[in-house]
Tab-separated table of C-alpha atoms in Angstrom:
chain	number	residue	atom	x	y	z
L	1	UNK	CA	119.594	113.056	126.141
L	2	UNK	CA	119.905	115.512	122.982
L	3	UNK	CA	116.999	114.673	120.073
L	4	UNK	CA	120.626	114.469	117.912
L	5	UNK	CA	121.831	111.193	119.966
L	6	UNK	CA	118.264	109.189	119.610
L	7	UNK	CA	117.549	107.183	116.796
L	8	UNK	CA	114.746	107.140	114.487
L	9	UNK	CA	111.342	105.034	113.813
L	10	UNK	CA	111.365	104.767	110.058
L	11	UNK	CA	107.885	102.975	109.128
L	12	UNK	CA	109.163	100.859	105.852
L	13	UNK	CA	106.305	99.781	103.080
L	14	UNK	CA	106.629	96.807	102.235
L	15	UNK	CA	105.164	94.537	98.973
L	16	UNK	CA	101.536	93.725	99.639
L	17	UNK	CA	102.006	90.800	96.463
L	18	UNK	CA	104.471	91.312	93.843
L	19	UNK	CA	107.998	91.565	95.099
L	20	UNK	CA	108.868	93.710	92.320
L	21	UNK	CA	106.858	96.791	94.045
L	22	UNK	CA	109.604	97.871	96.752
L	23	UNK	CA	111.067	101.345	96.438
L	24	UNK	CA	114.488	101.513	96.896
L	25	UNK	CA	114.262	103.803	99.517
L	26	UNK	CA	112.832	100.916	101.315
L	27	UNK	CA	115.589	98.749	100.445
L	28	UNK	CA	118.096	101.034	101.288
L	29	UNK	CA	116.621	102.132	104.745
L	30	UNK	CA	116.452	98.161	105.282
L	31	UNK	CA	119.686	97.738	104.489
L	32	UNK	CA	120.917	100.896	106.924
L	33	UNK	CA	118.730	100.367	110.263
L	34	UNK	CA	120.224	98.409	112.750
L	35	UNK	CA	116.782	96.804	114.175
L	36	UNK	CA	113.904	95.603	111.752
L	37	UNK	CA	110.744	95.275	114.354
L	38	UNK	CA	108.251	93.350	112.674
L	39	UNK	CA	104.418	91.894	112.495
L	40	UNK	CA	105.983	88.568	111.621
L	41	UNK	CA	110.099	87.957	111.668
L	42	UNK	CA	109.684	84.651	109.489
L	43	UNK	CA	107.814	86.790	106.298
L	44	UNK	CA	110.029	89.270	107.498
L	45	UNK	CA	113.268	87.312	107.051
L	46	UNK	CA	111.845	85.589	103.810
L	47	UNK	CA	111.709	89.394	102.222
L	48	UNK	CA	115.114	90.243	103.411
L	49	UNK	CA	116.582	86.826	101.998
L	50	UNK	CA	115.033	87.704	98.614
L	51	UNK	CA	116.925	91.288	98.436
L	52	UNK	CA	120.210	89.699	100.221
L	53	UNK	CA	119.893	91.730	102.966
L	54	UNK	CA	121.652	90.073	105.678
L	55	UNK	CA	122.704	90.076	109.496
L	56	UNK	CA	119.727	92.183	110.160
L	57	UNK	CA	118.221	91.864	114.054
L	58	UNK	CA	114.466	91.292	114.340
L	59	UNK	CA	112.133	91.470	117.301
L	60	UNK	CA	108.366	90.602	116.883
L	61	UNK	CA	106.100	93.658	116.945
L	62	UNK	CA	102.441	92.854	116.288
L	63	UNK	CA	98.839	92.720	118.131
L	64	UNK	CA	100.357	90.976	120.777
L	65	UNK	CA	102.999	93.136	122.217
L	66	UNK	CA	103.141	94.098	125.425
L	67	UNK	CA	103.471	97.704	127.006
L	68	UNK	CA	107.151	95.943	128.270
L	69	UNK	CA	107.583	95.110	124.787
L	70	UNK	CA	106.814	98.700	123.206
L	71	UNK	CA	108.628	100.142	125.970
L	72	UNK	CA	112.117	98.368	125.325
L	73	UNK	CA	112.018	99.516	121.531
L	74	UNK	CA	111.276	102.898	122.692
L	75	UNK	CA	114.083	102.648	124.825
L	76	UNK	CA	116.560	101.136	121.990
L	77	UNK	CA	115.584	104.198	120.085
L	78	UNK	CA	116.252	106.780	122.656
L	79	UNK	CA	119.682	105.168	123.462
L	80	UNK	CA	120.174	106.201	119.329
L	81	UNK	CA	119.285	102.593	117.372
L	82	UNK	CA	117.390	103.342	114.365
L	83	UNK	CA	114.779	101.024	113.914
L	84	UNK	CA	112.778	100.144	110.846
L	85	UNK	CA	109.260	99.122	111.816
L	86	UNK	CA	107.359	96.739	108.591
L	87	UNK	CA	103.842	94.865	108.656
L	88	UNK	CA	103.464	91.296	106.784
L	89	UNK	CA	102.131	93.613	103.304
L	90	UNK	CA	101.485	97.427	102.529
L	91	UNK	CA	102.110	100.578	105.020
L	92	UNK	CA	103.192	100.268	108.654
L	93	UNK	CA	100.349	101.267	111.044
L	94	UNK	CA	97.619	101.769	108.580
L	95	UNK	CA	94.992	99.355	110.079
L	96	UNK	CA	97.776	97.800	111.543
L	97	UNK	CA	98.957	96.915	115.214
L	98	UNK	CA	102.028	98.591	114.396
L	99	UNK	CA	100.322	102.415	114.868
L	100	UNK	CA	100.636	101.139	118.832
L	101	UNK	CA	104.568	101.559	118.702
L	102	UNK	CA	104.349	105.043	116.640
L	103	UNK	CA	102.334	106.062	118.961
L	104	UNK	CA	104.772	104.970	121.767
L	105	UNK	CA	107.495	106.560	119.645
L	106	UNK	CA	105.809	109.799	119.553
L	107	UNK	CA	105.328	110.026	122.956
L	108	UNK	CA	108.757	109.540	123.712
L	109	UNK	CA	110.001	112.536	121.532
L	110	UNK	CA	111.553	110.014	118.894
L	111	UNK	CA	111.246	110.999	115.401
L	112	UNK	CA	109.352	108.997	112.966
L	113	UNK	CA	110.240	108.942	108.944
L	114	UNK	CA	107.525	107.409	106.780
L	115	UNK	CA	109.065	105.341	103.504
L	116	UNK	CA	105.715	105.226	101.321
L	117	UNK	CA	105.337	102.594	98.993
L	118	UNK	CA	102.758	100.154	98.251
L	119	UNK	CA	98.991	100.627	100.172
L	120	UNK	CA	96.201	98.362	99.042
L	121	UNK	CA	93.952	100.986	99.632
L	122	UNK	CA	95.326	103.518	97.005
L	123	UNK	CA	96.256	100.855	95.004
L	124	UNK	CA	92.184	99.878	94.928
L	125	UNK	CA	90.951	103.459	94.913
L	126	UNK	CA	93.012	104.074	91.730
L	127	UNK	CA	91.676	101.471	90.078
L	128	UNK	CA	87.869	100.918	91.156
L	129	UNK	CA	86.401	103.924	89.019
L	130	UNK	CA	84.204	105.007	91.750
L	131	UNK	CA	86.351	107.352	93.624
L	132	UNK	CA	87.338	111.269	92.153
L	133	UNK	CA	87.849	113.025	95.476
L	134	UNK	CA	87.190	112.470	99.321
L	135	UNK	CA	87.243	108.981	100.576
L	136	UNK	CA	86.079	107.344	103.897
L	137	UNK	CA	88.869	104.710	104.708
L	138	UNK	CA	87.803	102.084	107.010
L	139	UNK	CA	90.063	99.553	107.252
L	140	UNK	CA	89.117	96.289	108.987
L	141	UNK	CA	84.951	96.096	110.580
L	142	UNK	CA	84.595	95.639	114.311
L	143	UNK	CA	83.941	92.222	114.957
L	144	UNK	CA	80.964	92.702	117.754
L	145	UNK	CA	77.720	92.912	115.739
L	146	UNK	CA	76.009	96.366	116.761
L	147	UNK	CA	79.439	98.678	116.164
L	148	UNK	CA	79.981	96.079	113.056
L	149	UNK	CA	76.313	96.861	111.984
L	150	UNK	CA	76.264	100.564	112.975
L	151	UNK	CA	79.324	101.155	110.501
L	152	UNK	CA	77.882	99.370	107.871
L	153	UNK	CA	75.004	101.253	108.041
L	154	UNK	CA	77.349	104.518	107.950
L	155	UNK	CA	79.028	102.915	104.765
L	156	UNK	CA	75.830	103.267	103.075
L	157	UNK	CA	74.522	106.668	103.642
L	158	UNK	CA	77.832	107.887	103.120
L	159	UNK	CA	78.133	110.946	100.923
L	160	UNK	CA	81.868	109.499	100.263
L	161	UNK	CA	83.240	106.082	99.072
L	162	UNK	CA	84.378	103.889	101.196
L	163	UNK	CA	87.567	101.897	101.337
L	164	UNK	CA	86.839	98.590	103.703
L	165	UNK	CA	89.529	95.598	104.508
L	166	UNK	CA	88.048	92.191	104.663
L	167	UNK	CA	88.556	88.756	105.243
L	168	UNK	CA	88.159	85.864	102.994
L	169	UNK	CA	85.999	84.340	104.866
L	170	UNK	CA	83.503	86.666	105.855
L	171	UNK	CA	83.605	88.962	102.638
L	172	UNK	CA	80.622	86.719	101.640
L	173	UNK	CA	78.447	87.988	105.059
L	174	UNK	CA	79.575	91.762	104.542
L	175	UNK	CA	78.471	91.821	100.871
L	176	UNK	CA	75.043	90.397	101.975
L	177	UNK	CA	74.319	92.755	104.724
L	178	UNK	CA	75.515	95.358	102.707
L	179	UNK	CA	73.395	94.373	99.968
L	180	UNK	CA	70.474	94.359	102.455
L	181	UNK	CA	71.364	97.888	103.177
L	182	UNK	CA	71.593	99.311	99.528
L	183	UNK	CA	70.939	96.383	96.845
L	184	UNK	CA	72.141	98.826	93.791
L	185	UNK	CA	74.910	100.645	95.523
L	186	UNK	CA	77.785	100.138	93.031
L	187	UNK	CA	81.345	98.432	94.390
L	188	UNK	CA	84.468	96.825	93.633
L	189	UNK	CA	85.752	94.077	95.157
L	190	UNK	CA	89.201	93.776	94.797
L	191	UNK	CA	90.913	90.771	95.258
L	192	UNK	CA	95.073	89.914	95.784
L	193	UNK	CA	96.039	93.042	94.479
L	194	UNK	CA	99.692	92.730	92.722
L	195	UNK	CA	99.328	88.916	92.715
L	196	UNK	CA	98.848	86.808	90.405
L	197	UNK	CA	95.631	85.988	90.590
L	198	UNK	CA	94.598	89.692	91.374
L	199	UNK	CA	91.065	90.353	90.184
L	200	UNK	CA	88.638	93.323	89.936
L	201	UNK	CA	85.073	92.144	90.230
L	202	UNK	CA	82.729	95.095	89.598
L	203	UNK	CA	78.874	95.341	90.093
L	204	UNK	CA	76.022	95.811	92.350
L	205	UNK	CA	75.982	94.820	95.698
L	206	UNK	CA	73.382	92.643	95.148
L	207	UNK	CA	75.257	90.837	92.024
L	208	UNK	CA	78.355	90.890	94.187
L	209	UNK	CA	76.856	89.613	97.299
L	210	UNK	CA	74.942	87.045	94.523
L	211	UNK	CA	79.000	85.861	93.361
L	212	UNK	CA	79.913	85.325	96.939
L	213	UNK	CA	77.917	83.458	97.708
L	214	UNK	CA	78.193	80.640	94.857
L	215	UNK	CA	81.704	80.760	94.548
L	216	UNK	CA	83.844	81.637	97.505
L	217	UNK	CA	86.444	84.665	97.403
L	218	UNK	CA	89.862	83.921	98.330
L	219	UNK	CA	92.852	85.838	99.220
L	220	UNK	CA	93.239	89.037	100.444
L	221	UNK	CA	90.517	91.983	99.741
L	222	UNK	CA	89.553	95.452	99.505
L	223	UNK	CA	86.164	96.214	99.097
L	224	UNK	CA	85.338	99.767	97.555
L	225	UNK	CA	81.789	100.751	98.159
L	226	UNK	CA	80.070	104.097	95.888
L	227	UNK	CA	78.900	107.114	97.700
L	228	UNK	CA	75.358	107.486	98.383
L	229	UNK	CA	73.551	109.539	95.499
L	230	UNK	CA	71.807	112.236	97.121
L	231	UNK	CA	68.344	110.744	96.348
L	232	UNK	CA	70.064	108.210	98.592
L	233	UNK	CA	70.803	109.823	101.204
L	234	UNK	CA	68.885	110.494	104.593
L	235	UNK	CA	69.403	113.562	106.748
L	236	UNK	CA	70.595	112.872	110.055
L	237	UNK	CA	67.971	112.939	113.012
L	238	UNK	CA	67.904	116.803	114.246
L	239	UNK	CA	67.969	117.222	117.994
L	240	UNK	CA	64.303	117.228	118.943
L	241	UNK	CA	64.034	113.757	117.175
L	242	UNK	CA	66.947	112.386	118.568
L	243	UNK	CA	65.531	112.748	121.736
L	244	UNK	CA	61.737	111.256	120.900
L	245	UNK	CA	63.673	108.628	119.388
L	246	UNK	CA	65.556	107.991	122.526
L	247	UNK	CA	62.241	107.964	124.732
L	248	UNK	CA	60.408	106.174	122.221
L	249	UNK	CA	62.656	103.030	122.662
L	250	UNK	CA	63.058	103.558	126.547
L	251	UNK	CA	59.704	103.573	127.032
L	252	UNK	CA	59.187	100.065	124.480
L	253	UNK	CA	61.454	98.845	126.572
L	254	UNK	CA	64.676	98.854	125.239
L	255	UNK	CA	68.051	98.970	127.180
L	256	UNK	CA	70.467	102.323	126.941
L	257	UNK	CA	72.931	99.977	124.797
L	258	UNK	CA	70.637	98.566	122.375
L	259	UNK	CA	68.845	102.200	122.240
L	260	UNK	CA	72.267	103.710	121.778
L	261	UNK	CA	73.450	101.258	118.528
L	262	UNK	CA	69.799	101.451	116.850
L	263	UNK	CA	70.476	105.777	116.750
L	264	UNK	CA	74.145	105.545	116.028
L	265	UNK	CA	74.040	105.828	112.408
L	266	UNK	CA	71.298	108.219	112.302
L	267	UNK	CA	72.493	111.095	114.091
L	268	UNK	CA	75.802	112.950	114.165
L	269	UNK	CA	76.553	112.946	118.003
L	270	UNK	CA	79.536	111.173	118.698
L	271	UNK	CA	78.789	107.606	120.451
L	272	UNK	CA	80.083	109.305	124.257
L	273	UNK	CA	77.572	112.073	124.020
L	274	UNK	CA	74.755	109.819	122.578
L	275	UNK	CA	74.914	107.439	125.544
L	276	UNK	CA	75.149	110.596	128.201
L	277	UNK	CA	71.819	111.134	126.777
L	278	UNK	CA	70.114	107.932	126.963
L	279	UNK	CA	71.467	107.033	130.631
L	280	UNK	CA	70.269	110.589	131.321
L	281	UNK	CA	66.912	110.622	129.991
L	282	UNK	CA	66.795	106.823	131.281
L	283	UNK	CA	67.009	107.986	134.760
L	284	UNK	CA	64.660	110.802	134.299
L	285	UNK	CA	62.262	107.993	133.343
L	286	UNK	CA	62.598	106.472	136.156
L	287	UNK	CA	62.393	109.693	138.382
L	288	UNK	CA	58.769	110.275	136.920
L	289	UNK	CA	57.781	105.976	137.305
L	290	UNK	CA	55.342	106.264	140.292
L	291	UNK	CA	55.999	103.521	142.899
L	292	UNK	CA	53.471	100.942	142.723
């Protein structure tokens, strides 16, 4: 099959609050495709029934899917349907389960057309004050503790902002621990962006961690955390002292895993590489441990 006679994957922004925000490139590819795949059809259809775009087939396309799933759009595209792939608010596949069918897309050869529009992360970065280059975007935290912790901890000693998505309901804990972390740091949390009730709540992390807690945040929220100041900011452990390090919390006891989160932040070996190490130097250990 000829790249002419497949369709395309055309990733569709979508309003992340205020209706009024769509491009009309959006609403005109909308209008066009001949498949909307979506994170949620009934938001979905609520959005199209507002513009009066109707008679438009949607499947479901979130965290859920299936490889069968992903695989039958890819194949609808490579028999030549267009399909326009939207999230509930904001960019397709930007901290979004919709990057698994681009990536599926791309695989298969298909092309894919971005239709920019509304992103609560440069919607937040514009605003927040604290950001006038490079940013770290981070999107939603890991929800086991130790990666959750070690990229908190990387948040911090950043020498860039950093751009986090968070829930309502544990925006409170992430303040606090961050807080914990770096008490002064400047941030901005910013809450239902293009809403109605959209609010910019600057401050310390301690004085925002403080607000939290007494008074709970609700809606949706981007958090913008400062850069570290280079007073701030710790060097990462050379080579020699990775390893000590390493031995030091073998020898105390420690296993590879716990060894391997407590160094993550501190060093700038990729997470593979720093466990080769540890299970390395773990079995030398216990090469050299006489037999009793």
């Amino acid at each position: 099959m000829s790249a002419a006679s497949t369709g395309k994957l055309y990733l569709v922004a979508t309003p992340i609050g205020n209706l009024q925000d769509i491009t009309l490139r959006a609403l005109d590819t909308l209008k066009l495709v001949s498949l909307i795949a979506a994170e949620d059809t009934r938001r979905t259809r609520a959005l199209l029934s507002h513009f009066a775009i109707a008679g438009k087939a949607l499947v479901s396309c979130n965290a859920h899917a299936t490889p069968a799933e992903l695989g039958s759009l890819v194949a609808r595209l490579e028999a030549g349907t267009d399909v326009a792939l939207v999230t509930d608010a904001g960019t397709p596949a930007v901290s979004d389960p919709g990057a698994l069918l681009v990536r599926a897309a791309v695989s298969a050869g298909i092309e894919v057309v971005p239709i920019p529009g509304v992103s609560a992360v440069t919607a937040a970065v514009a605003a927040c004050g604290l950001v006038d280059g490079p940013f770290r975007f981070i999107g939603f935290l890991p929800p086991k503790t130790g990666r959750r912790d070690a990229l908190l901890a990387q948040v911090v000693q950043s020498r860039e902002p950093s751009v986090l998505f968070e829930a309502p309901h544990r925006i409170a804990r992430t303040l606090a621990d961050l807080a914990q972390l770096a008490p002064e740091r400047e941030a901005v949390v910013c809450r239902e962006l293009t809403k109605l009730h959209e609010e910019l709540l600057r401050g310390s992390l301690r004085s925002l961690a403080a607000r939290a807690e007494s008074a709970p945040l609700r809606g949706e929220i981007t958090l913008v955390v400062a850069a570290a100041a280079e007073s701030e900011f710790t060097p990462p452990l050379d080579d020699s002292a990775v390893e000590a390090s390493i031995l030091a919390g073998l020898r105390a006891g420690e296993s590879p895993r716990s060894v391997v989160e407590a160094l993550a932040s501190d060093c700038q070996l990729p997470r593979r590489e720093l466990y080769r190490r540890v299970t390395e130097l773990a079995r030398r250990l216990a090469s050299e441990t006489p037999d009793e």
